[in-house]
PDB file of C-alpha atoms and ligand atoms in Angstrom:
ATOM      1  CA  MET A   5     -30.736  -3.096 -77.708  1.00 79.00           C
ATOM      2  CA  THR A   6     -29.747  -5.514 -74.934  1.00 82.00           C
ATOM      3  CA  GLN A   7     -30.471  -2.743 -72.233  1.00 93.00           C
ATOM      4  CA  LEU A   8     -34.163  -2.860 -73.356  1.00 96.00           C
ATOM      5  CA  PHE A   9     -34.379  -6.358 -71.940  1.00 97.00           C
ATOM      6  CA  ASP A  10     -31.982  -6.058 -69.060  1.00 97.00           C
ATOM      7  CA  LEU A  11     -33.490  -6.783 -65.714  1.00 98.00           C
ATOM      8  CA  SER A  12     -30.282  -6.074 -63.681  1.00 98.00           C
ATOM      9  CA  GLY A  13     -31.051  -4.481 -60.264  1.00 98.00           C
ATOM     10  CA  ARG A  14     -34.599  -5.502 -60.379  1.00 98.00           C
ATOM     11  CA  THR A  15     -36.347  -7.975 -57.952  1.00 98.00           C
ATOM     12  CA  ALA A  16     -38.956 -10.201 -59.288  1.00 99.00           C
ATOM     13  CA  LEU A  17     -41.757 -12.205 -57.249  1.00 99.00           C
ATOM     14  CA  ILE A  18     -43.005 -15.325 -59.194  1.00 99.00           C
ATOM     15  CA  THR A  19     -45.872 -16.976 -57.419  1.00 98.00           C
ATOM     16  CA  GLY A  20     -46.229 -20.741 -57.849  1.00 98.00           C
ATOM     17  CA  SER A  21     -42.652 -21.014 -59.121  1.00 98.00           C
ATOM     18  CA  ALA A  22     -41.247 -24.090 -57.561  1.00 97.00           C
ATOM     19  CA  ARG A  23     -41.842 -26.106 -60.709  1.00 96.00           C
ATOM     20  CA  GLY A  24     -43.298 -25.887 -64.158  1.00 95.00           C
ATOM     21  CA  ILE A  25     -44.077 -22.744 -66.003  1.00 97.00           C
ATOM     22  CA  GLY A  26     -43.406 -20.546 -62.832  1.00 98.00           C
ATOM     23  CA  PHE A  27     -39.976 -22.111 -62.344  1.00 98.00           C
ATOM     24  CA  ALA A  28     -39.186 -21.405 -66.080  1.00 98.00           C
ATOM     25  CA  PHE A  29     -40.304 -17.829 -65.542  1.00 98.00           C
ATOM     26  CA  ALA A  30     -38.053 -17.487 -62.490  1.00 98.00           C
ATOM     27  CA  GLU A  31     -35.028 -18.925 -64.320  1.00 98.00           C
ATOM     28  CA  GLY A  32     -35.595 -16.751 -67.318  1.00 98.00           C
ATOM     29  CA  LEU A  33     -35.912 -13.549 -65.338  1.00 98.00           C
ATOM     30  CA  ALA A  34     -32.958 -14.395 -63.306  1.00 98.00           C
ATOM     31  CA  ALA A  35     -30.956 -15.094 -66.475  1.00 98.00           C
ATOM     32  CA  ALA A  36     -31.910 -11.524 -67.670  1.00 98.00           C
ATOM     33  CA  GLY A  37     -30.472 -10.224 -64.506  1.00 98.00           C
ATOM     34  CA  ALA A  38     -33.212 -10.019 -61.927  1.00 98.00           C
ATOM     35  CA  GLY A  39     -33.069 -11.148 -58.463  1.00 98.00           C
ATOM     36  CA  VAL A  40     -35.958 -13.658 -58.154  1.00 98.00           C
ATOM     37  CA  ILE A  41     -38.085 -14.659 -55.265  1.00 99.00           C
ATOM     38  CA  LEU A  42     -39.626 -18.144 -55.740  1.00 98.00           C
ATOM     39  CA  ASN A  43     -42.872 -19.042 -53.990  1.00 98.00           C
ATOM     40  CA  GLY A  44     -44.973 -22.155 -53.387  1.00 98.00           C
ATOM     41  CA  THR A  45     -47.029 -23.414 -50.552  1.00 97.00           C
ATOM     42  CA  ARG A  46     -44.284 -25.857 -49.406  1.00 98.00           C
ATOM     43  CA  ALA A  47     -40.996 -24.688 -47.976  1.00 98.00           C
ATOM     44  CA  ASP A  48     -39.092 -27.800 -48.930  1.00 98.00           C
ATOM     45  CA  THR A  49     -40.033 -27.574 -52.725  1.00 98.00           C
ATOM     46  CA  VAL A  50     -39.407 -23.842 -52.660  1.00 98.00           C
ATOM     47  CA  ALA A  51     -35.899 -24.379 -51.162  1.00 98.00           C
ATOM     48  CA  GLN A  52     -35.117 -27.054 -53.688  1.00 98.00           C
ATOM     49  CA  ALA A  53     -36.088 -24.802 -56.598  1.00 98.00           C
ATOM     50  CA  VAL A  54     -33.963 -21.921 -55.054  1.00 98.00           C
ATOM     51  CA  GLU A  55     -31.031 -24.189 -54.864  1.00 98.00           C
ATOM     52  CA  ARG A  56     -31.386 -25.229 -58.539  1.00 98.00           C
ATOM     53  CA  LEU A  57     -31.166 -21.643 -59.645  1.00 98.00           C
ATOM     54  CA  SER A  58     -28.366 -20.675 -57.244  1.00 98.00           C
ATOM     55  CA  ALA A  59     -26.335 -23.718 -58.368  1.00 98.00           C
ATOM     56  CA  LYS A  60     -26.452 -21.954 -61.894  1.00 98.00           C
ATOM     57  CA  GLY A  61     -25.110 -18.788 -60.351  1.00 98.00           C
ATOM     58  CA  LEU A  62     -28.481 -16.969 -60.478  1.00 98.00           C
ATOM     59  CA  LYS A  63     -29.775 -14.735 -57.751  1.00 98.00           C
ATOM     60  CA  ALA A  64     -32.650 -16.495 -56.019  1.00 98.00           C
ATOM     61  CA  GLN A  65     -34.328 -16.709 -52.816  1.00 98.00           C
ATOM     62  CA  GLY A  66     -37.703 -18.180 -51.771  1.00 98.00           C
ATOM     63  CA  ARG A  67     -40.571 -17.661 -49.485  1.00 98.00           C
ATOM     64  CA  ALA A  68     -43.392 -20.314 -48.888  1.00 98.00           C
ATOM     65  CA  PHE A  69     -46.827 -18.818 -48.447  1.00 98.00           C
ATOM     66  CA  ASP A  70     -50.380 -19.466 -49.668  1.00 98.00           C
ATOM     67  CA  VAL A  71     -51.201 -16.776 -52.121  1.00 98.00           C
ATOM     68  CA  THR A  72     -54.865 -17.154 -51.448  1.00 98.00           C
ATOM     69  CA  ASP A  73     -54.435 -16.243 -47.733  1.00 98.00           C
ATOM     70  CA  GLU A  74     -54.455 -12.473 -47.571  1.00 98.00           C
ATOM     71  CA  ALA A  75     -52.909 -12.373 -44.030  1.00 98.00           C
ATOM     72  CA  ALA A  76     -50.069 -14.574 -45.294  1.00 98.00           C
ATOM     73  CA  VAL A  77     -49.496 -12.493 -48.269  1.00 98.00           C
ATOM     74  CA  ALA A  78     -49.495  -9.176 -46.242  1.00 98.00           C
ATOM     75  CA  GLU A  79     -46.987 -10.901 -43.813  1.00 98.00           C
ATOM     76  CA  ALA A  80     -44.661 -11.839 -46.646  1.00 98.00           C
ATOM     77  CA  PHE A  81     -44.569  -8.307 -48.035  1.00 98.00           C
ATOM     78  CA  ALA A  82     -44.239  -6.816 -44.440  1.00 98.00           C
ATOM     79  CA  GLN A  83     -41.129  -9.196 -44.002  1.00 98.00           C
ATOM     80  CA  TRP A  84     -39.722  -7.967 -47.332  1.00 98.00           C
ATOM     81  CA  ASP A  85     -40.264  -4.335 -46.175  1.00 98.00           C
ATOM     82  CA  LYS A  86     -38.237  -5.150 -43.031  1.00 98.00           C
ATOM     83  CA  ASP A  87     -35.504  -6.871 -45.048  1.00 98.00           C
ATOM     84  CA  GLY A  88     -35.420  -3.840 -47.398  1.00 98.00           C
ATOM     85  CA  VAL A  89     -36.472  -6.044 -50.390  1.00 98.00           C
ATOM     86  CA  GLN A  90     -38.265  -3.885 -53.034  1.00 98.00           C
ATOM     87  CA  ILE A  91     -40.290  -5.984 -55.495  1.00 98.00           C
ATOM     88  CA  ASP A  92     -40.302  -4.377 -58.993  1.00 98.00           C
ATOM     89  CA  ILE A  93     -41.833  -7.229 -60.992  1.00 99.00           C
ATOM     90  CA  VAL A  94     -44.601  -9.637 -59.951  1.00 99.00           C
ATOM     91  CA  ILE A  95     -45.636 -12.708 -62.072  1.00 99.00           C
ATOM     92  CA  ASN A  96     -48.975 -13.914 -60.732  1.00 99.00           C
ATOM     93  CA  ASN A  97     -48.393 -17.462 -61.989  1.00 98.00           C
ATOM     94  CA  ALA A  98     -49.919 -19.639 -59.146  1.00 98.00           C
ATOM     95  CA  GLY A  99     -52.805 -21.654 -60.438  1.00 97.00           C
ATOM     96  CA  ILE A 100     -54.548 -24.965 -60.274  1.00 97.00           C
ATOM     97  CA  GLN A 101     -56.729 -26.914 -62.583  1.00 96.00           C
ATOM     98  CA  PHE A 102     -59.934 -28.963 -61.666  1.00 97.00           C
ATOM     99  CA  ARG A 103     -61.757 -30.747 -64.400  1.00 97.00           C
ATOM    100  CA  LYS A 104     -65.376 -31.567 -63.801  1.00 98.00           C
ATOM    101  CA  PRO A 105     -68.714 -30.722 -65.479  1.00 98.00           C
ATOM    102  CA  LEU A 106     -70.324 -27.630 -64.048  1.00 98.00           C
ATOM    103  CA  VAL A 107     -73.402 -29.536 -63.139  1.00 98.00           C
ATOM    104  CA  ASP A 108     -71.322 -31.827 -60.829  1.00 98.00           C
ATOM    105  CA  LEU A 109     -69.043 -29.127 -59.569  1.00 98.00           C
ATOM    106  CA  GLU A 110     -69.083 -28.484 -55.776  1.00 98.00           C
ATOM    107  CA  LEU A 111     -69.148 -24.858 -54.809  1.00 98.00           C
ATOM    108  CA  SER A 112     -66.083 -25.512 -52.639  1.00 98.00           C
ATOM    109  CA  ASP A 113     -64.123 -26.749 -55.658  1.00 98.00           C
ATOM    110  CA  TRP A 114     -65.328 -23.739 -57.700  1.00 98.00           C
ATOM    111  CA  GLN A 115     -64.212 -21.393 -54.964  1.00 98.00           C
ATOM    112  CA  ARG A 116     -60.778 -23.020 -54.623  1.00 98.00           C
ATOM    113  CA  VAL A 117     -60.124 -22.679 -58.356  1.00 98.00           C
ATOM    114  CA  ILE A 118     -61.327 -19.040 -58.376  1.00 98.00           C
ATOM    115  CA  ASP A 119     -59.361 -18.147 -55.306  1.00 98.00           C
ATOM    116  CA  THR A 120     -56.087 -19.688 -56.480  1.00 98.00           C
ATOM    117  CA  ASN A 121     -56.299 -18.555 -60.214  1.00 98.00           C
ATOM    118  CA  LEU A 122     -57.896 -15.204 -59.899  1.00 98.00           C
ATOM    119  CA  THR A 123     -58.264 -13.749 -56.402  1.00 98.00           C
ATOM    120  CA  SER A 124     -54.629 -14.396 -55.532  1.00 98.00           C
ATOM    121  CA  ALA A 125     -53.539 -12.187 -58.411  1.00 99.00           C
ATOM    122  CA  PHE A 126     -55.612  -9.347 -56.784  1.00 99.00           C
ATOM    123  CA  ILE A 127     -54.186 -10.048 -53.274  1.00 98.00           C
ATOM    124  CA  VAL A 128     -50.683 -10.178 -54.341  1.00 99.00           C
ATOM    125  CA  ALA A 129     -50.705  -7.233 -56.896  1.00 99.00           C
ATOM    126  CA  LYS A 130     -52.548  -5.067 -54.441  1.00 98.00           C
ATOM    127  CA  GLN A 131     -49.644  -5.397 -51.950  1.00 98.00           C
ATOM    128  CA  ALA A 132     -46.972  -4.946 -54.624  1.00 98.00           C
ATOM    129  CA  ALA A 133     -48.733  -1.936 -56.286  1.00 98.00           C
ATOM    130  CA  ARG A 134     -49.252  -0.156 -53.005  1.00 98.00           C
ATOM    131  CA  ARG A 135     -45.394  -0.231 -52.554  1.00 98.00           C
ATOM    132  CA  MET A 136     -44.618   0.653 -56.060  1.00 98.00           C
ATOM    133  CA  ILE A 137     -46.940   3.693 -56.032  1.00 98.00           C
ATOM    134  CA  ALA A 138     -45.627   4.782 -52.579  1.00 98.00           C
ATOM    135  CA  ARG A 139     -41.940   4.495 -53.846  1.00 98.00           C
ATOM    136  CA  GLY A 140     -42.798   6.271 -57.124  1.00 98.00           C
ATOM    137  CA  THR A 141     -40.538   3.679 -58.756  1.00 93.00           C
ATOM    138  CA  GLY A 142     -43.249   2.163 -61.105  1.00 97.00           C
ATOM    139  CA  GLY A 143     -43.248  -1.592 -61.681  1.00 98.00           C
ATOM    140  CA  LYS A 144     -44.354  -4.553 -63.655  1.00 99.00           C
ATOM    141  CA  ILE A 145     -47.454  -6.859 -62.952  1.00 99.00           C
ATOM    142  CA  ILE A 146     -47.684  -9.866 -65.196  1.00 99.00           C
ATOM    143  CA  ASN A 147     -50.773 -12.084 -64.729  1.00 99.00           C
ATOM    144  CA  ILE A 148     -51.003 -15.490 -66.361  1.00 98.00           C
ATOM    145  CA  GLY A 149     -54.144 -16.104 -68.402  1.00 98.00           C
ATOM    146  CA  SER A 150     -54.933 -19.004 -70.831  1.00 98.00           C
ATOM    147  CA  LEU A 151     -56.511 -19.864 -74.020  1.00 98.00           C
ATOM    148  CA  THR A 152     -59.662 -20.083 -71.740  1.00 98.00           C
ATOM    149  CA  SER A 153     -59.319 -16.263 -71.144  1.00 98.00           C
ATOM    150  CA  GLU A 154     -60.912 -16.182 -74.723  1.00 98.00           C
ATOM    151  CA  ALA A 155     -62.704 -19.522 -75.226  1.00 98.00           C
ATOM    152  CA  GLY A 156     -64.517 -22.028 -73.080  1.00 98.00           C
ATOM    153  CA  ARG A 157     -63.580 -25.763 -72.890  1.00 96.00           C
ATOM    154  CA  ALA A 158     -66.024 -28.321 -71.379  1.00 98.00           C
ATOM    155  CA  THR A 159     -65.227 -29.452 -67.845  1.00 98.00           C
ATOM    156  CA  VAL A 160     -62.954 -26.514 -66.924  1.00 98.00           C
ATOM    157  CA  GLY A 161     -65.700 -24.036 -66.222  1.00 98.00           C
ATOM    158  CA  ALA A 162     -64.117 -22.574 -62.933  1.00 98.00           C
ATOM    159  CA  TYR A 163     -60.677 -22.339 -64.464  1.00 98.00           C
ATOM    160  CA  THR A 164     -62.286 -20.520 -67.590  1.00 98.00           C
ATOM    161  CA  ALA A 165     -64.146 -18.070 -65.475  1.00 98.00           C
ATOM    162  CA  ALA A 166     -60.956 -17.352 -63.429  1.00 98.00           C
ATOM    163  CA  LYS A 167     -58.834 -17.004 -66.518  1.00 98.00           C
ATOM    164  CA  GLY A 168     -61.381 -14.678 -68.202  1.00 98.00           C
ATOM    165  CA  GLY A 169     -61.334 -12.779 -65.065  1.00 98.00           C
ATOM    166  CA  ILE A 170     -57.483 -12.505 -65.238  1.00 99.00           C
ATOM    167  CA  LYS A 171     -57.796 -10.788 -68.577  1.00 98.00           C
ATOM    168  CA  MET A 172     -60.146  -8.139 -67.350  1.00 98.00           C
ATOM    169  CA  LEU A 173     -58.368  -7.763 -63.956  1.00 99.00           C
ATOM    170  CA  THR A 174     -55.345  -7.066 -65.912  1.00 99.00           C
ATOM    171  CA  ARG A 175     -57.183  -4.187 -67.679  1.00 98.00           C
ATOM    172  CA  ALA A 176     -58.595  -2.859 -64.381  1.00 99.00           C
ATOM    173  CA  MET A 177     -55.072  -2.799 -63.069  1.00 99.00           C
ATOM    174  CA  SER A 178     -53.919  -0.729 -66.052  1.00 98.00           C
ATOM    175  CA  ALA A 179     -56.784   1.705 -65.611  1.00 98.00           C
ATOM    176  CA  GLU A 180     -55.718   2.396 -62.012  1.00 98.00           C
ATOM    177  CA  TRP A 181     -51.979   1.877 -62.068  1.00 98.00           C
ATOM    178  CA  ALA A 182     -50.600   3.112 -65.453  1.00 98.00           C
ATOM    179  CA  ALA A 183     -50.277   6.724 -64.299  1.00 98.00           C
ATOM    180  CA  ALA A 184     -47.918   5.368 -61.581  1.00 98.00           C
ATOM    181  CA  ASN A 185     -45.795   3.809 -64.377  1.00 98.00           C
ATOM    182  CA  ILE A 186     -46.865   0.372 -63.596  1.00 99.00           C
ATOM    183  CA  GLN A 187     -47.444  -1.722 -66.516  1.00 99.00           C
ATOM    184  CA  ALA A 188     -49.990  -4.532 -65.966  1.00 99.00           C
ATOM    185  CA  ASN A 189     -50.199  -7.197 -68.680  1.00 99.00           C
ATOM    186  CA  ALA A 190     -50.924 -10.825 -69.148  1.00 99.00           C
ATOM    187  CA  ILE A 191     -49.500 -13.985 -70.878  1.00 99.00           C
ATOM    188  CA  GLY A 192     -52.082 -16.389 -72.259  1.00 98.00           C
ATOM    189  CA  PRO A 193     -50.207 -19.771 -72.730  1.00 98.00           C
ATOM    190  CA  GLY A 194     -51.555 -22.360 -75.155  1.00 98.00           C
ATOM    191  CA  TYR A 195     -51.362 -26.000 -74.304  1.00 98.00           C
ATOM    192  CA  ILE A 196     -47.911 -26.432 -72.716  1.00 98.00           C
ATOM    193  CA  LEU A 197     -46.046 -29.563 -71.562  1.00 97.00           C
ATOM    194  CA  THR A 198     -46.561 -29.337 -67.727  1.00 95.00           C
ATOM    195  CA  ASP A 199     -47.362 -31.538 -64.938  1.00 92.00           C
ATOM    196  CA  MET A 200     -50.849 -29.897 -64.533  1.00 91.00           C
ATOM    197  CA  ASN A 201     -51.542 -31.051 -68.197  1.00 95.00           C
ATOM    198  CA  LYS A 202     -50.034 -34.623 -67.731  1.00 96.00           C
ATOM    199  CA  PRO A 203     -53.441 -36.285 -67.881  1.00 96.00           C
ATOM    200  CA  LEU A 204     -54.155 -34.499 -71.173  1.00 97.00           C
ATOM    201  CA  ILE A 205     -50.739 -35.224 -72.674  1.00 97.00           C
ATOM    202  CA  GLU A 206     -51.136 -38.890 -72.001  1.00 98.00           C
ATOM    203  CA  ASN A 207     -54.498 -38.978 -73.519  1.00 98.00           C
ATOM    204  CA  ALA A 208     -54.199 -39.949 -77.094  1.00 98.00           C
ATOM    205  CA  ALA A 209     -57.343 -38.290 -78.186  1.00 98.00           C
ATOM    206  CA  PHE A 210     -56.630 -35.059 -76.449  1.00 98.00           C
ATOM    207  CA  ASP A 211     -53.116 -35.055 -77.494  1.00 98.00           C
ATOM    208  CA  ALA A 212     -54.367 -35.338 -81.144  1.00 98.00           C
ATOM    209  CA  TRP A 213     -56.873 -32.659 -80.640  1.00 98.00           C
ATOM    210  CA  VAL A 214     -54.103 -30.307 -79.388  1.00 98.00           C
ATOM    211  CA  LYS A 215     -51.948 -31.148 -82.350  1.00 97.00           C
ATOM    212  CA  ASN A 216     -54.701 -30.862 -84.891  1.00 96.00           C
ATOM    213  CA  SER A 217     -56.236 -27.604 -83.339  1.00 94.00           C
ATOM    214  CA  ASN A 218     -53.247 -25.262 -83.801  1.00 95.00           C
ATOM    215  CA  PRO A 219     -51.323 -24.397 -86.735  1.00 98.00           C
ATOM    216  CA  SER A 220     -47.934 -25.304 -85.016  1.00 98.00           C
ATOM    217  CA  GLN A 221     -49.269 -28.840 -84.634  1.00 98.00           C
ATOM    218  CA  ARG A 222     -47.626 -29.394 -81.315  1.00 98.00           C
ATOM    219  CA  TRP A 223     -47.688 -28.652 -77.505  1.00 98.00           C
ATOM    220  CA  GLY A 224     -45.669 -25.760 -76.303  1.00 98.00           C
ATOM    221  CA  LYS A 225     -42.700 -25.890 -73.919  1.00 98.00           C
ATOM    222  CA  PRO A 226     -42.470 -23.920 -70.719  1.00 97.00           C
ATOM    223  CA  GLU A 227     -39.183 -22.298 -71.932  1.00 97.00           C
ATOM    224  CA  GLU A 228     -41.194 -20.999 -74.936  1.00 98.00           C
ATOM    225  CA  LEU A 229     -43.015 -18.697 -72.658  1.00 98.00           C
ATOM    226  CA  VAL A 230     -39.994 -16.955 -71.126  1.00 98.00           C
ATOM    227  CA  GLY A 231     -39.233 -14.584 -73.764  1.00 98.00           C
ATOM    228  CA  THR A 232     -42.603 -12.981 -73.388  1.00 98.00           C
ATOM    229  CA  ALA A 233     -42.200 -12.875 -69.645  1.00 98.00           C
ATOM    230  CA  VAL A 234     -38.723 -11.096 -69.963  1.00 98.00           C
ATOM    231  CA  TYR A 235     -40.272  -8.602 -72.446  1.00 98.00           C
ATOM    232  CA  LEU A 236     -43.242  -7.768 -70.268  1.00 98.00           C
ATOM    233  CA  ALA A 237     -40.919  -7.605 -67.138  1.00 98.00           C
ATOM    234  CA  SER A 238     -38.378  -5.226 -68.958  1.00 98.00           C
ATOM    235  CA  PRO A 239     -38.113  -1.659 -70.179  1.00 98.00           C
ATOM    236  CA  ALA A 240     -38.845  -2.805 -73.660  1.00 98.00           C
ATOM    237  CA  SER A 241     -42.576  -2.905 -72.774  1.00 98.00           C
ATOM    238  CA  SER A 242     -42.634   0.510 -70.886  1.00 98.00           C
ATOM    239  CA  TYR A 243     -45.682   1.639 -73.104  1.00 98.00           C
ATOM    240  CA  VAL A 244     -47.535  -1.542 -73.191  1.00 98.00           C
ATOM    241  CA  ASN A 245     -50.411  -1.851 -70.793  1.00 98.00           C
ATOM    242  CA  GLY A 246     -53.473  -3.904 -70.232  1.00 98.00           C
ATOM    243  CA  GLN A 247     -52.640  -6.402 -72.984  1.00 98.00           C
ATOM    244  CA  ILE A 248     -52.687 -10.132 -72.959  1.00 98.00           C
ATOM    245  CA  ILE A 249     -50.171 -11.922 -75.199  1.00 98.00           C
ATOM    246  CA  TYR A 250     -51.083 -15.291 -76.454  1.00 98.00           C
ATOM    247  CA  VAL A 251     -48.276 -17.863 -76.573  1.00 98.00           C
ATOM    248  CA  ASP A 252     -50.210 -20.503 -78.264  1.00 98.00           C
ATOM    249  CA  GLY A 253     -48.619 -21.671 -81.530  1.00 98.00           C
ATOM    250  CA  GLY A 254     -51.271 -19.609 -83.434  1.00 98.00           C
ATOM    251  CA  TRP A 255     -54.248 -21.456 -81.937  1.00 98.00           C
ATOM    252  CA  LEU A 256     -56.438 -18.394 -81.300  1.00 98.00           C
ATOM    253  CA  ALA A 257     -55.492 -16.826 -84.690  1.00 97.00           C
ATOM    254  CA  VAL A 258     -56.963 -19.431 -86.887  1.00 96.00           C
ATOM    255  CA  LEU A 259     -60.265 -21.258 -87.559  1.00 92.00           C
TER     256      LEU A 259
HETATM  257  C1  GCO B 324     -57.332 -27.850 -69.820  1.00 79.02           C
HETATM  258  C2  GCO B 324     -55.822 -27.322 -69.680  1.00 79.02           C
HETATM  259  C3  GCO B 324     -55.880 -25.875 -70.081  1.00 79.02           C
HETATM  260  C4  GCO B 324     -54.387 -25.470 -70.273  1.00 79.02           C
HETATM  261  C5  GCO B 324     -54.244 -23.961 -70.607  1.00 79.02           C
HETATM  262  C6  GCO B 324     -54.664 -23.662 -71.971  1.00 79.02           C
HETATM  263  O1  GCO B 324     -57.695 -28.732 -69.020  1.00 79.02           O
HETATM  264  O2  GCO B 324     -57.866 -27.508 -70.825  1.00 79.02           O
HETATM  265  O3  GCO B 324     -55.369 -27.521 -68.428  1.00 79.02           O
HETATM  266  O4  GCO B 324     -56.573 -25.096 -69.159  1.00 79.02           O
HETATM  267  O5  GCO B 324     -53.596 -25.606 -69.052  1.00 79.02           O
HETATM  268  O6  GCO B 324     -54.889 -23.207 -69.741  1.00 79.02           O
HETATM  269  O7  GCO B 324     -54.407 -22.309 -72.271  1.00 79.02           O
END
């Protein structure tokens, strides 16, 4: 049974993994045996995150690049090609939030959210899938959605559009890549205790809304997402494709 969830011998790239949920994913996949590649836009914070995992005896390396920059992503993969690094698992975790009513939202801010939260998943997965298909080795693409992949919330319109796109992009990836034994799925986190959500956590009214709106009556913790990530990254999910698994305390399941 443990072999079903064993990631030994596999290499996983987790974008946006210098902190928060992305770092939790990297630590979890490394603990399951994967060699992990951490990513962020800043070399110093990526290096610090790599050091944190290495100090625990986990197999980690890092590469700083902007996942919205197609040339930078292509260069990163070309370097891994040169170094003989084969990426078997990608978690497209990089994301930002920008809270403003749509009527006040600048196009530049809209574009930045869409580029970071949606387009980057296409850019990175395209490079990874090309290599998985060419190698004939199959692979795993795990995109990160949100409750807003299913339902809108006022003031996060660009984020909601991006996360809805993530759900459907995941299905499009399955349509094209399942035959190459690539399983593309998504995780939809509920409201999780992260730095991105700090302004919400510290807002008493919002905190009460989160606790009263889901049957678990609490925020989730980053580490509570790891089991689903390991499952989707492992042989245990070899016939699961195009799905989004909500880890939300039951929020979307109840009225
Ligand atoms: C917000 C939050 C949400 C959560 C998460 C919920 O402003 O509503 O940032 O977007 O982060 O996506 O699933």
